[in-house]
Coordinates of C-alpha atoms and ligand atoms in Angstrom, one line a residue:
X245 CA 24.8 -30.9 -1.6
X246 CA 21.7 -30.8 -2.6
X247 CA 20.1 -28.7 0.0
X248 CA 16.2 -28.9 0.8
X249 CA 16.3 -24.8 -0.4
X250 CA 18.2 -25.6 -3.1
X251 CA 15.6 -28.5 -4.5
X252 CA 12.5 -26.2 -4.1
X253 CA 13.9 -23.6 -5.9
X254 CA 14.6 -25.6 -8.6
X255 CA 11.5 -27.2 -9.0
X256 CA 9.6 -23.5 -8.8
X257 CA 11.9 -22.3 -11.5
X258 CA 10.7 -24.8 -13.6
X259 CA 7.3 -23.9 -13.6
X260 CA 6.9 -20.4 -11.7
X261 CA 6.9 -17.0 -13.4
X262 CA 7.2 -14.4 -10.5
X263 CA 6.1 -11.0 -9.9
X264 CA 8.0 -8.0 -10.4
X265 CA 11.1 -10.2 -11.5
X266 CA 13.6 -10.3 -14.1
X267 CA 13.6 -13.9 -14.2
X268 CA 17.2 -14.3 -15.8
X269 CA 18.2 -12.9 -12.3
X270 CA 17.7 -16.1 -10.5
X271 CA 20.8 -17.8 -12.7
X272 CA 22.7 -15.9 -9.9
X273 CA 20.0 -14.8 -7.0
X274 CA 19.2 -17.6 -5.3
X275 CA 15.2 -17.6 -4.5
X276 CA 14.3 -18.7 -1.0
X277 CA 12.0 -21.1 0.0
X278 CA 10.1 -20.1 3.1
X279 CA 8.8 -22.9 5.0
X280 CA 6.8 -21.2 8.1
X281 CA 6.6 -17.7 9.5
X282 CA 6.2 -16.8 13.1
X283 CA 5.9 -13.3 14.2
X284 CA 8.6 -11.3 13.0
X285 CA 10.4 -14.0 11.3
X286 CA 10.1 -16.0 8.2
X287 CA 12.2 -19.3 8.2
X288 CA 13.2 -21.1 5.5
X289 CA 13.8 -25.0 4.7
X290 CA 17.7 -24.8 5.8
X291 CA 17.3 -23.4 8.9
X292 CA 17.8 -19.7 8.3
X293 CA 15.6 -17.3 9.5
X294 CA 15.3 -13.7 8.3
X295 CA 13.3 -10.9 9.9
X296 CA 10.9 -9.5 7.7
X297 CA 11.6 -5.8 7.8
X298 CA 9.7 -5.2 5.0
X299 CA 6.4 -6.5 6.0
X300 CA 6.3 -8.5 3.2
X301 CA 5.4 -6.0 0.8
X302 CA 3.6 -4.0 3.5
X303 CA 0.8 -6.4 4.2
X304 CA 1.5 -7.3 7.2
X305 CA 0.5 -5.9 10.9
X306 CA 1.0 -8.1 13.7
X307 CA 3.6 -10.6 12.7
X308 CA 3.5 -14.0 11.0
X309 CA 1.3 -16.9 12.2
X310 CA -0.7 -14.6 14.6
X311 CA -2.5 -16.8 17.2
X312 CA -5.3 -14.0 17.3
X313 CA -5.8 -13.9 14.0
X314 CA -5.4 -17.8 13.0
X315 CA -8.3 -18.3 15.6
X316 CA -10.7 -16.5 13.5
X317 CA -9.8 -17.5 10.5
X318 CA -9.9 -21.1 11.4
X319 CA -13.4 -21.5 12.9
X320 CA -14.5 -19.4 9.9
X321 CA -13.1 -21.7 8.0
X322 CA -15.6 -24.7 9.4
X323 CA -18.2 -22.3 9.0
X324 CA -18.4 -20.9 5.8
X325 CA -15.2 -20.5 2.9
X326 CA -17.1 -18.4 0.7
X327 CA -20.2 -17.5 -0.7
X328 CA -21.1 -15.2 -3.5
X329 CA -22.0 -11.5 -2.1
X330 CA -24.2 -10.6 -4.9
X331 CA -28.1 -11.4 -3.7
X332 CA -26.0 -12.7 -0.4
X333 CA -24.3 -11.5 2.8
X334 CA -22.4 -13.3 6.0
X335 CA -21.3 -11.8 9.1
X336 CA -17.9 -11.3 8.6
X337 CA -18.7 -9.2 6.0
X338 CA -21.1 -7.3 7.8
X339 CA -19.2 -6.6 11.0
X340 CA -16.1 -5.9 8.7
X341 CA -17.8 -2.9 7.3
X342 CA -19.5 -1.7 10.4
X343 CA -16.0 -1.4 11.9
X344 CA -14.7 0.3 8.5
X345 CA -17.8 2.8 8.9
X346 CA -16.6 3.2 12.4
X347 CA -12.8 3.9 12.2
X348 CA -12.7 5.9 9.1
X349 CA -13.5 9.8 8.2
X350 CA -16.8 10.4 8.7
X351 CA -18.0 10.9 5.7
X352 CA -17.3 7.4 4.2
X353 CA -20.5 5.7 5.2
X354 CA -20.8 2.8 2.4
X355 CA -18.4 -0.2 1.9
X356 CA -17.6 -1.6 -2.1
X357 CA -15.9 -4.8 -1.5
X358 CA -13.2 -6.1 -4.1
X359 CA -10.0 -8.2 -4.0
X360 CA -6.8 -6.9 -4.1
X361 CA -5.7 -3.1 -4.1
X362 CA -4.8 -2.6 -7.9
X363 CA -8.4 -3.9 -8.1
X364 CA -10.1 -1.2 -5.5
X365 CA -8.3 1.3 -7.5
X366 CA -10.0 0.5 -10.6
X367 CA -13.5 0.0 -8.8
X368 CA -12.9 4.1 -7.1
X369 CA -11.6 4.9 -10.3
X370 CA -15.0 3.7 -12.7
X371 CA -17.3 4.5 -9.9
X372 CA -15.9 8.2 -9.5
X373 CA -16.6 8.4 -13.7
X374 CA -19.6 6.8 -13.4
X375 CA -21.3 8.9 -10.7
X376 CA -20.5 12.4 -12.7
X377 CA -22.1 10.4 -15.7
X378 CA -25.6 9.8 -13.8
X379 CA -25.1 13.5 -12.5
X380 CA -25.0 14.6 -16.4
X381 CA -21.7 15.3 -16.5
X382 CA -19.1 13.5 -19.0
X383 CA -15.5 13.4 -16.9
X384 CA -13.3 11.1 -19.0
X385 CA -9.9 11.9 -17.2
X386 CA -8.3 11.6 -14.1
X387 CA -6.0 13.7 -12.1
X388 CA -2.7 12.1 -10.2
X389 CA 0.4 13.4 -8.5
X390 CA 3.8 12.6 -10.1
X391 CA 5.6 10.0 -8.8
X392 CA 2.4 8.2 -7.7
X393 CA 1.8 4.3 -7.5
X394 CA -1.3 2.8 -7.7
X395 CA -1.2 -0.9 -8.5
X396 CA -0.7 -2.2 -11.9
X397 CA -3.9 -3.0 -13.9
X398 CA -4.4 -0.7 -16.6
X399 CA -6.7 2.1 -14.6
X400 CA -4.3 2.0 -11.8
X401 CA -1.1 1.7 -13.9
X402 CA -2.7 5.0 -15.6
X403 CA -3.4 7.1 -12.6
X404 CA 0.4 6.0 -11.6
X405 CA 3.8 7.5 -12.4
X406 CA 6.3 5.4 -11.7
X407 CA 7.9 4.8 -15.2
X408 CA 9.7 1.5 -14.7
X409 CA 6.0 -0.1 -14.5
X410 CA 4.1 2.3 -17.0
X411 CA 6.3 3.3 -19.7
X412 CA 6.3 -0.3 -21.5
X413 CA 2.5 0.2 -21.6
X414 CA 1.9 3.9 -22.1
X415 CA -0.5 3.4 -25.7
X416 CA -2.6 1.1 -23.5
X417 CA -3.4 3.4 -20.6
X418 CA -6.7 5.7 -20.0
X419 CA -6.7 9.5 -20.0
X420 CA -4.8 10.7 -16.9
X421 CA -2.9 14.1 -15.9
X422 CA -0.6 14.4 -13.8
X423 CA 0.4 17.6 -11.4
X424 CA 3.2 18.2 -9.3
X425 CA 3.7 16.2 -5.9
X426 CA 5.0 18.5 -3.3
X427 CA 8.9 18.2 -3.5
X428 CA 9.5 17.6 0.4
X429 CA 8.2 17.5 3.9
X430 CA 8.1 21.3 4.0
X431 CA 4.9 23.5 4.3
X432 CA 6.0 25.6 1.4
X433 CA 6.7 22.7 -0.8
X434 CA 3.1 22.0 -0.4
X435 CA 1.6 25.3 -0.9
X436 CA 3.7 25.8 -4.1
X437 CA 2.2 22.3 -5.5
X438 CA -1.5 23.4 -4.4
X439 CA -1.1 26.4 -6.1
X440 CA -0.2 24.3 -9.2
X441 CA -3.0 22.0 -8.6
X442 CA -5.1 25.2 -8.3
X443 CA -4.1 26.5 -11.8
X444 CA -4.6 22.7 -13.4
X445 CA -8.3 22.6 -11.8
X446 CA -9.5 26.2 -12.9
X447 CA -8.5 24.9 -16.6
X448 CA -9.5 21.6 -16.4
X449 CA -11.8 20.5 -13.6
X450 CA -14.9 20.2 -16.1
X451 CA -12.9 17.2 -17.7
X452 CA -11.5 15.7 -14.4
X453 CA -13.7 12.9 -12.7
X454 CA -11.3 12.5 -9.5
X455 CA -7.9 13.2 -8.1
X456 CA -6.3 10.1 -6.7
X457 CA -3.4 10.5 -4.2
X458 CA -1.6 8.4 -1.8
X459 CA -1.7 10.7 1.2
X460 CA 1.8 11.8 2.7
X461 CA 3.9 8.9 1.9
X462 CA 4.2 7.7 -1.8
X463 CA 5.3 4.1 -1.3
X464 CA 6.6 2.5 -4.5
X465 CA 7.7 6.1 -5.5
X466 CA 10.5 5.5 -2.7
X467 CA 9.1 6.3 0.4
X468 CA 8.5 10.5 -1.1
X469 CA 7.0 11.7 2.1
X470 CA 5.2 15.9 1.7
X471 CA 3.1 17.9 4.1
X472 CA -0.5 17.2 5.6
X473 CA -1.1 21.0 4.4
X474 CA -1.4 19.6 1.1
X475 CA -3.9 17.2 1.6
X476 CA -5.7 20.0 3.8
X477 CA -5.6 22.2 0.8
X478 CA -6.3 19.4 -1.9
X479 CA -9.5 18.7 -0.5
X480 CA -10.7 21.9 -0.4
X481 CA -10.0 22.4 -3.9
X482 CA -11.4 19.2 -5.2
X483 CA -14.7 20.2 -3.8
X484 CA -14.4 23.8 -5.0
X485 CA -14.0 22.3 -8.5
X486 CA -16.5 19.5 -8.4
X487 CA -13.9 17.0 -8.7
X488 CA -13.7 13.7 -6.4
X489 CA -11.0 13.0 -4.1
X490 CA -9.6 9.4 -4.1
X491 CA -7.2 8.6 -1.1
X492 CA -5.2 5.7 -1.7
X493 CA -4.5 4.3 2.0
X494 CA -4.0 0.9 0.7
X495 CA -0.3 1.5 2.2
X496 CA -0.8 4.3 4.6
X497 CA -4.2 2.8 6.3
X498 CA -4.1 1.2 9.7
X499 CA -1.7 2.8 11.6
X500 CA 1.3 2.9 8.9
X501 CA 1.6 6.7 9.1
X502 CA 1.4 7.0 13.1
X503 CA -2.4 7.5 12.6
X504 CA -4.8 4.9 11.9
X505 CA -4.9 6.5 8.8
X506 CA -3.3 9.1 7.1
X507 CA -5.9 11.2 6.2
X508 CA -6.3 11.9 9.7
X509 CA -3.4 13.8 10.1
X510 CA -5.3 16.8 7.6
X511 CA -8.4 15.6 9.2
X512 CA -10.1 15.5 6.3
X513 CA -12.7 13.1 4.8
X514 CA -12.3 12.2 1.2
X515 CA -15.0 11.3 -1.3
X516 CA -13.2 7.7 -1.8
X517 CA -10.8 5.6 0.4
X518 CA -9.2 2.4 -1.1
X519 CA -8.0 0.0 1.5
X520 CA -6.1 -3.1 1.3
X521 CA -2.9 -4.8 2.8
X522 CA -2.9 -4.5 5.9
X523 CA -6.9 -4.8 6.2
X524 CA -6.6 -8.5 6.7
X525 CA -3.4 -8.1 8.9
X526 CA -1.5 -9.7 6.0
X527 CA -3.3 -13.3 5.4
X528 CA -5.8 -12.6 2.5
X529 CA -6.1 -10.9 0.0
X530 CA -9.1 -8.5 0.2
X531 CA -9.7 -4.6 -0.1
X532 CA -12.5 -2.0 0.2
X533 CA -13.4 1.3 -1.6
X534 CA -15.4 3.4 0.7
X535 CA -17.3 6.5 -0.4
X536 CA -20.1 8.9 0.9
X537 CA -23.7 8.4 0.8
X538 CA -23.9 11.1 -1.7
X539 CA -22.2 8.9 -4.2
X540 CA -24.1 5.9 -3.1
X541 CA -27.2 7.6 -3.7
X542 CA -26.5 8.9 -7.2
X543 CA -27.0 4.6 -8.2
X544 CA -29.9 4.2 -6.3
X545 CA -33.2 4.5 -8.3
X546 CA -35.2 2.0 -10.1
X547 CA -33.8 -0.5 -12.4
X548 CA -33.8 1.6 -15.7
X549 CA -33.4 5.1 -14.7
X550 CA -29.4 4.8 -14.2
X551 CA -27.3 1.9 -14.4
X552 CA -26.5 0.5 -11.2
X553 CA -22.3 -0.2 -10.1
X554 CA -21.7 -3.3 -12.3
X555 CA -18.5 -4.0 -11.2
X556 CA -18.0 -7.6 -9.2
X557 CA -15.0 -10.0 -8.8
X558 CA -15.6 -13.6 -8.1
X559 CA -13.9 -13.4 -4.7
X560 CA -15.6 -10.2 -3.4
X561 CA -15.9 -9.9 0.3
X562 CA -14.3 -13.8 0.9
X563 CA -15.7 -14.7 4.3
X564 CA -12.0 -16.1 5.6
X565 CA -10.2 -12.8 3.9
X566 CA -13.2 -11.0 6.3
X567 CA -12.9 -12.8 9.3
X568 CA -9.4 -10.8 9.4
X569 CA -11.0 -8.3 11.1
X570 CA -9.2 -9.6 14.3
X571 CA -6.9 -7.6 13.4
X572 CA -9.3 -4.7 13.8
X573 CA -10.0 -6.1 17.4
X574 CA -6.4 -6.1 18.1
X575 CA -6.0 -2.3 17.7
X576 CA -9.0 -2.0 19.5
X577 CA -7.9 -3.7 22.3
X578 CA -4.5 -3.0 22.5
X579 CA -2.2 1.1 22.7
X580 CA -0.8 -0.4 19.0
X581 CA -0.8 3.5 17.5
X582 CA 1.1 4.8 21.1
X583 CA 3.6 1.8 20.9
X584 CA 4.5 2.3 17.6
X585 CA 5.4 5.7 18.0
X586 CA 7.7 4.6 21.0
X587 CA 9.6 2.4 18.3
X588 CA 9.5 4.7 15.4
X589 CA 10.9 7.2 17.6
X590 CA 13.3 4.9 18.8
X591 CA 14.5 3.9 14.9
X592 CA 14.7 7.3 14.1
X593 CA 17.5 8.0 17.1
X594 CA 19.3 4.9 15.8
X595 CA 19.2 6.3 12.3
X596 CA 21.4 9.6 13.3
X597 CA 24.7 7.5 12.5
X598 CA 23.9 7.1 9.2
X599 CA 24.1 10.7 8.4
X600 CA 27.6 10.6 8.8
X601 CA 27.7 8.1 6.0
X602 CA 29.1 9.9 2.7
X603 CA 26.4 8.1 0.5
X604 CA 23.7 9.1 2.4
X605 CA 22.0 11.9 1.3
X606 CA 18.5 12.3 3.8
X607 CA 16.4 10.3 6.5
X608 CA 13.0 10.6 6.4
X609 CA 10.2 9.2 8.7
X610 CA 6.5 9.0 9.0
X611 CA 5.6 6.8 11.6
X612 CA 6.0 3.2 11.5
X613 CA 7.7 3.9 7.6
X614 CA 11.6 5.7 7.8
X615 CA 13.6 5.5 4.6
X616 CA 17.2 6.1 3.8
X617 CA 18.1 7.6 0.4
X618 CA 21.3 7.2 -1.1
X619 CA 23.4 9.1 -3.7
X620 CA 26.0 8.5 -5.8
X621 CA 24.6 5.5 -7.9
X622 CA 23.9 5.0 -11.4
X623 CA 20.5 3.2 -11.6
X624 CA 22.4 0.2 -13.4
X625 CA 24.6 0.1 -10.5
X626 CA 21.6 -2.4 -9.1
X627 CA 22.4 -1.3 -5.8
X628 CA 19.5 -1.6 -4.0
X629 CA 19.7 -5.5 -5.0
X630 CA 23.2 -5.3 -3.5
X631 CA 21.8 -4.4 0.2
X632 CA 19.2 -6.8 -0.6
X633 CA 21.6 -9.8 -1.0
X634 CA 23.9 -8.2 1.6
X635 CA 20.8 -8.3 4.4
X636 CA 19.9 -11.8 3.2
X637 CA 23.1 -13.2 4.2
X638 CA 22.6 -11.2 8.2
X639 CA 19.3 -12.6 8.1
X640 CA 17.4 -9.9 7.3
X641 CA 14.5 -9.3 4.6
X642 CA 15.0 -5.2 3.2
X643 CA 13.8 -4.9 -0.3
X644 CA 15.0 -1.6 -1.3
X645 CA 13.3 0.9 -3.8
X646 CA 16.1 1.3 -6.0
X647 CA 18.5 3.5 -4.0
X648 CA 16.0 4.3 -1.0
X649 CA 16.4 1.8 1.6
X650 CA 13.5 1.6 3.9
X651 CA 11.8 0.1 7.2
X652 CA 8.3 -1.1 7.5
X653 CA 8.3 -3.8 10.2
X654 CA 5.3 -5.5 11.5
X655 CA 4.3 -3.6 14.3
X656 CA 5.4 -6.3 16.9
X657 CA 8.9 -6.3 16.0
X658 CA 11.0 -5.7 19.0
X659 CA 13.9 -3.4 20.1
X660 CA 16.2 -6.5 19.8
X661 CA 14.8 -6.9 16.2
X662 CA 14.9 -3.4 15.6
X663 CA 18.4 -3.2 16.6
X664 CA 19.2 -6.2 14.3
X665 CA 17.7 -4.5 11.5
X666 CA 19.6 -0.9 11.5
X667 CA 23.0 -2.7 12.0
X668 CA 22.5 -4.8 9.5
X669 CA 21.4 -1.9 7.0
X670 CA 24.2 0.1 8.1
X671 CA 26.7 -2.4 7.3
X672 CA 25.0 -2.8 4.0
X673 CA 25.4 0.7 3.2
X674 CA 29.0 1.0 4.4
X675 CA 29.7 -1.9 2.2
X676 CA 28.3 -0.6 -1.4
Ligands
LIG286 N1 -1.8 1.5 -3.9 C1 -0.8 1.5 -3.5 C2 -0.8 2.8 -2.4 C3 -0.4 0.9 -3.2 O1 1.4 0.9 -2.6 C4 0.1 -1.0 -3.9 C5 0.3 -1.6 -3.6 N2 2.0 -1.9 -3.6 C6 -1.4 -0.7 -4.5 C7 -2.3 0.6 -4.9 C8 -2.0 -2.0 -5.3 O2 -2.0 -3.1 -4.4 P1 -1.8 -4.6 -4.8 O3 -0.1 -4.9 -5.0 O4 -2.9 -5.3 -3.8 O5 -2.8 -4.4 -6.2

């Protein structure tokens, strides 16, 4: 019998080329058309529901179709849907920028709007390079951590290190060096990595514009986590060697790590911070590059003295997306981080039993990100895909990164749903 799910899937596959997908897989792997979402659940056309345990690629904070955010965006829709941001401005952009300056580390005083995560990384890299040029220095190289991920446009891909995405395009990339990420969450690993960073900066700082990192958690690199001491050391070293520090908080921002921003765990203020994903609560594409007055001032001059930062996207600072600042109001009016801390420790406790499974190597957690690392599989076995398929049959959307199974649910997830998410993952891991 032809179900509604099937019908939509077939029409989709006639014309849509999906992201991050070998399309041939869909000869056997069904696509899931989603009809609606509410809270932590996604609903398909055939009456199935799925717990969105990965917040739809880490963007959703307060659930699907959140009444508070809906109301704000609907009101904005009847007022102003879009206007260019060059020569013009609008209230949602102004309000959101002020709120961001208020809640991010103190040195970050200026907000440059972009419209997705990778583009924010591109803009931050260009801004850093251009800053040094305006100061009379040519620094054409960037520095990043091994195992990092910063997006998939050419510049962002260049500073990343996940070979699955990067390898093919190697010849197209811009100049980047890599330095070892701390191997685990210990203080000692942080120190070893800082020693390597110092050696590299001593030798190469003259050519390096900026050091970009994902603070505390490398997301697409398999939820790899490291100690905040590394951030403290990296901030001190970059400052000493006149290299910018770019904190890419696109995934870690807005409470994911247990504090509003991961940089707060180390009490550091970077030269640039990139934000996206949770910025709109998972509603609309939007991103920002936050930076310091010092960087801003290096571009502020008469028209012909230095080139201005001539970077733009059509949808920069879109008013509907900025109206999702309702997300920040929810943070301001509720004890979200406190409630998340309780949920995180509940998840941690519930996962203890996983350690007795012989294919579980380790479990790590930082705030509302929890990862279970499996051992004993080759990549061609596509173990993550098997767990993904099993979990869907049980009504949970997990999307493992290879042999790393992780949970990154919307913050409004209830304890019953946490139990279900964990139970399904446990069964899935036991079966493979
Ligand atoms: N940086 C980090 C740390 C990310 O996790 C991501 C997305 N997973 C990006 C950049 C790229 O963002 P986008 O997918 O919106 O381009």
